[in-house]
């Protein structure tokens, strides 16, 4: 069985909370500015709509500074939402907070029953495979408890290792088409993408790897001209978006939507 991995009729997003200034980050380069964040987020929503997605925009959730990164508490596979168990203490409650909106918007909602942890940002899906990178946020117990759910939805699960300096597997990789990923040289070198073509981000442009393919477009973060050129040369049509504020709290393009079809 095979499922289209980058064709989406819908997306679910959440407005950035003003408390995003308290968002988690590995290195402090200053707090994001909520107004600038809101403007960049609005442009992102417009781009999703231009790409053909019907976007449902959830209200701010001030209780969770990182709640704009809606991809982490859930995974959508073939129209079914799986409620995950985020691995950062301040984010664990985001799963229960998001659940009612998943019930409202998705065909089917399945709860990951585990004492382990899985963040959606560690999961890259192709048409028939789920690649899951173990990280500081996703552990083996979470991965193994996720396996039967993934398999019941018709996908195989590959459990991989995210190199320790990388927050999330998908911080440094994204799907470009049925058989091609964009990845940083460091993640590509880990051997995670056997059986797939890899386009590497250009030197010094590692942050470009947190991209997304949405229908006919690849969304790419601004400020990565050499990677943009490589992708255009490979035939992709780009939408370049500013993610300066999300980047201050280690977020990027993939984290800010749950994309699905129904
Ligand atoms: C966090 O550390 O959880 C957030 N500040 C950023 C999450 C980004 N999400 C992602 O890469 N999937």
Coordinates of C-alpha atoms and ligand atoms in Angstrom, one line a residue:
X1 CA 0.0 0.0 0.0
X2 CA 1.3 3.5 -0.7
X3 CA 0.1 6.9 0.4
X4 CA 0.9 10.3 -1.2
X5 CA 3.4 11.8 1.2
X6 CA 3.3 15.4 0.0
X7 CA -0.1 16.0 -1.4
X8 CA -2.3 17.6 1.1
X9 CA -5.8 19.1 1.0
X10 CA -5.6 20.5 4.6
X11 CA -3.3 21.8 7.2
X12 CA -3.8 22.4 10.9
X13 CA -1.8 25.3 12.5
X14 CA -1.7 27.2 15.8
X15 CA -1.1 30.9 16.2
X16 CA 2.1 31.7 18.0
X17 CA 1.5 32.5 21.7
X18 CA 3.0 35.7 23.1
X19 CA 4.7 33.3 25.6
X20 CA 6.8 32.1 22.7
X21 CA 9.4 34.4 24.2
X22 CA 9.8 31.5 26.8
X23 CA 10.2 28.9 24.0
X24 CA 12.8 26.2 24.5
X25 CA 16.2 26.7 22.7
X26 CA 19.6 25.0 22.8
X27 CA 21.5 28.3 22.6
X28 CA 20.1 31.7 23.5
X29 CA 20.4 34.3 20.7
X30 CA 17.7 36.5 22.2
X31 CA 13.9 36.0 22.5
X32 CA 11.7 36.0 19.5
X33 CA 9.5 39.1 19.0
X34 CA 5.9 38.1 19.1
X35 CA 4.7 40.6 16.6
X36 CA 7.4 39.7 14.0
X37 CA 6.7 36.0 14.7
X38 CA 3.0 36.6 14.1
X39 CA 3.8 38.3 10.7
X40 CA 6.1 35.5 9.6
X41 CA 3.5 33.0 10.7
X42 CA 0.8 34.8 8.7
X43 CA 2.9 34.6 5.6
X44 CA 3.4 30.9 6.2
X45 CA -0.4 30.3 6.5
X46 CA -0.9 32.3 3.2
X47 CA 1.7 30.1 1.5
X48 CA -0.1 26.9 2.7
X49 CA -3.3 28.3 1.3
X50 CA -1.7 29.3 -2.0
X51 CA -0.3 25.8 -2.3
X52 CA -3.8 24.4 -2.1
X53 CA -4.4 23.7 1.6
X54 CA -7.5 24.5 3.5
X55 CA -5.9 25.8 6.7
X56 CA -7.6 25.5 10.1
X57 CA -6.0 28.0 12.4
X58 CA -6.2 27.2 16.1
X59 CA -6.1 29.9 18.7
X60 CA -3.0 30.9 20.7
X61 CA -2.3 28.6 23.7
X62 CA -0.4 30.8 26.1
X63 CA 0.1 27.9 28.6
X64 CA 2.5 26.3 26.1
X65 CA 5.2 28.7 24.8
X66 CA 6.2 26.2 22.0
X67 CA 2.6 25.3 21.0
X68 CA 3.0 27.0 17.6
X69 CA 5.2 24.0 16.7
X70 CA 2.1 21.9 16.3
X71 CA 3.9 19.1 14.4
X72 CA 5.6 17.8 17.6
X73 CA 2.6 16.5 19.6
X74 CA 1.0 14.6 16.8
X75 CA 1.7 12.6 13.6
X76 CA -0.8 12.3 10.7
X77 CA -0.6 9.3 8.6
X78 CA -3.0 8.7 5.8
X79 CA -5.7 10.8 7.4
X80 CA -5.3 9.3 10.8
X81 CA -3.9 11.4 13.7
X82 CA -1.7 9.8 16.3
X83 CA -1.5 11.7 19.5
X84 CA 2.2 11.5 20.5
X85 CA 4.1 12.0 23.8
X86 CA 6.5 15.0 23.4
X87 CA 9.8 14.5 25.2
X88 CA 10.3 18.0 26.7
X89 CA 8.7 18.4 30.1
X90 CA 7.2 21.8 29.2
X91 CA 5.6 20.4 26.1
X92 CA 4.1 17.1 27.3
X93 CA 0.7 18.7 28.0
X94 CA 0.5 20.0 24.4
X95 CA -0.7 16.5 23.3
X96 CA -3.9 16.5 25.5
X97 CA -4.4 20.2 24.6
X98 CA -4.3 19.5 20.9
X99 CA -6.4 16.2 21.0
X100 CA -9.9 17.8 20.7
X101 CA -8.9 19.7 17.6
X102 CA -7.5 16.5 16.1
X103 CA -10.8 14.7 16.8
X104 CA -12.6 17.6 15.1
X105 CA -10.5 17.7 12.0
X106 CA -9.1 14.3 11.2
X107 CA -10.8 11.1 10.1
X108 CA -9.5 9.1 13.0
X109 CA -7.5 9.7 16.2
X110 CA -5.3 7.1 17.8
X111 CA -3.5 7.6 21.1
X112 CA 0.1 6.5 21.5
X113 CA 0.0 4.5 24.7
X114 CA 3.5 4.6 26.1
X115 CA 5.7 5.6 29.0
X116 CA 8.3 6.6 26.4
X117 CA 8.4 9.7 24.3
X118 CA 8.0 10.6 20.6
X119 CA 8.1 14.1 19.1
X120 CA 6.6 14.5 15.6
X121 CA 9.7 16.5 14.6
X122 CA 11.6 13.3 14.7
X123 CA 9.5 11.6 12.1
X124 CA 9.9 11.9 8.3
X125 CA 7.3 10.0 6.2
X126 CA 7.6 8.8 2.6
X127 CA 4.7 7.1 0.8
X128 CA 5.2 3.9 2.6
X129 CA 7.9 4.4 5.2
X130 CA 8.1 6.2 8.5
X131 CA 11.7 7.2 9.3
X132 CA 12.0 7.9 13.0
X133 CA 15.1 9.4 14.5
X134 CA 15.9 8.7 18.2
X135 CA 16.9 12.0 19.8
X136 CA 16.9 13.8 23.2
X137 CA 13.1 14.0 22.6
X138 CA 12.3 10.5 21.2
X139 CA 13.3 7.3 22.8
X140 CA 13.3 3.6 21.9
X141 CA 10.3 2.8 24.1
X142 CA 8.2 5.5 22.4
X143 CA 9.4 4.3 19.0
X144 CA 8.6 0.6 19.7
X145 CA 5.2 1.5 21.1
X146 CA 4.5 3.5 18.0
X147 CA 5.5 0.6 15.7
X148 CA 2.2 -1.3 15.8
X149 CA 0.2 1.8 15.1
X150 CA 2.3 2.8 12.1
X151 CA 2.2 -0.7 10.7
X152 CA -1.6 -1.0 11.1
X153 CA -1.8 2.1 8.9
X154 CA 0.1 0.4 6.2
X155 CA 3.6 1.9 6.7
X156 CA 6.9 0.4 7.7
X157 CA 8.9 1.9 10.6
X158 CA 12.7 2.5 10.5
X159 CA 14.2 3.5 13.8
X160 CA 17.3 5.5 13.2
X161 CA 19.7 7.5 15.3
X162 CA 19.7 11.3 15.1
X163 CA 23.3 12.6 15.7
X164 CA 23.4 14.0 19.2
X165 CA 24.0 17.7 18.3
X166 CA 20.7 17.8 16.2
X167 CA 17.5 18.6 18.1
X168 CA 15.1 16.8 15.9
X169 CA 15.6 14.3 13.0
X170 CA 13.6 16.7 10.7
X171 CA 15.5 19.8 11.9
X172 CA 18.0 18.6 9.3
X173 CA 15.9 16.7 6.8
X174 CA 12.7 17.0 4.7
X175 CA 11.0 15.1 2.0
X176 CA 11.2 16.6 -1.5
X177 CA 9.3 14.0 -3.6
X178 CA 8.5 10.3 -3.6
X179 CA 12.1 9.2 -3.4
X180 CA 14.2 12.3 -2.6
X181 CA 15.1 14.1 0.7
X182 CA 16.8 17.3 1.4
X183 CA 19.3 16.8 4.3
X184 CA 22.3 18.3 5.9
X185 CA 25.6 16.6 5.0
X186 CA 25.9 15.5 8.7
X187 CA 22.5 13.7 8.8
X188 CA 23.1 12.3 5.3
X189 CA 26.4 10.9 6.5
X190 CA 24.6 9.0 9.3
X191 CA 23.3 6.6 6.7
X192 CA 19.6 7.3 7.5
X193 CA 18.4 7.7 4.0
X194 CA 19.3 4.3 2.4
X195 CA 17.0 3.7 -0.6
X196 CA 16.3 7.4 -1.1
X197 CA 18.0 10.1 -3.2
X198 CA 19.6 12.8 -1.1
X199 CA 20.1 16.5 -2.0
X200 CA 22.5 18.0 0.5
X201 CA 22.1 21.6 1.8
X202 CA 24.9 23.9 0.7
X203 CA 27.8 24.6 3.1
X204 CA 26.8 27.0 5.9
X205 CA 23.1 26.6 5.0
X206 CA 22.2 23.7 7.2
X207 CA 19.1 25.5 8.5
X208 CA 17.6 25.1 5.0
X209 CA 17.0 21.4 5.6
X210 CA 13.9 22.2 7.7
X211 CA 11.8 22.6 4.6
X212 CA 8.5 21.1 3.5
X213 CA 7.0 19.9 0.2
X214 CA 3.4 20.9 -0.1
X215 CA 1.7 19.9 -3.3
X216 CA 3.6 21.6 -6.2
X217 CA 5.9 23.7 -3.9
X218 CA 8.9 23.3 -1.7
X219 CA 8.8 25.8 1.1
X220 CA 12.3 26.9 2.0
X221 CA 13.6 29.3 4.7
X222 CA 15.0 32.6 3.4
X223 CA 18.7 33.2 3.5
X224 CA 19.9 30.0 1.8
X225 CA 20.6 31.0 -1.8
X226 CA 23.0 28.2 -2.7
X227 CA 20.5 25.5 -1.5
X228 CA 17.7 27.4 -3.3
X229 CA 19.7 27.3 -6.5
X230 CA 20.4 23.5 -6.2
X231 CA 16.7 22.8 -5.6
X232 CA 15.6 25.0 -8.6
X233 CA 18.2 23.3 -10.8
X234 CA 16.7 19.9 -9.7
X235 CA 13.3 21.2 -10.9
X236 CA 11.5 22.1 -7.7
X237 CA 9.3 25.3 -7.5
X238 CA 10.2 27.2 -4.3
X239 CA 8.3 29.4 -1.9
X240 CA 10.8 31.3 0.2
X241 CA 9.6 32.2 3.7
X242 CA 11.1 34.1 6.6
X243 CA 11.6 32.0 9.7
X244 CA 13.9 34.3 11.6
X245 CA 11.7 34.3 14.8
X246 CA 11.0 30.5 14.8
X247 CA 14.7 29.9 14.3
X248 CA 15.4 31.8 17.6
X249 CA 13.6 28.9 19.4
X250 CA 14.9 26.1 17.2
X251 CA 11.8 25.9 15.0
X252 CA 11.4 25.9 11.3
X253 CA 8.9 25.4 8.5
X254 CA 7.9 21.8 9.0
X255 CA 7.2 22.2 12.7
X256 CA 4.4 24.8 12.2
X257 CA 1.8 22.7 10.5
X258 CA 0.2 19.3 10.5
X259 CA -0.5 18.6 6.9
X260 CA -3.1 16.0 5.8
X261 CA -5.8 15.0 3.4
X262 CA -9.3 14.0 4.0
Ligands
LIG1 C1 11.4 23.0 21.1 O1 12.6 23.0 21.5 O2 10.6 22.0 21.3 C2 10.9 24.1 20.3 N1 11.5 25.3 20.8 C3 11.2 24.0 18.9 C4 10.5 22.8 18.3 C5 10.7 22.7 16.8 N2 10.1 21.6 16.3 C6 10.6 20.8 15.4 O3 11.7 20.8 15.0 N3 9.7 19.8 14.9

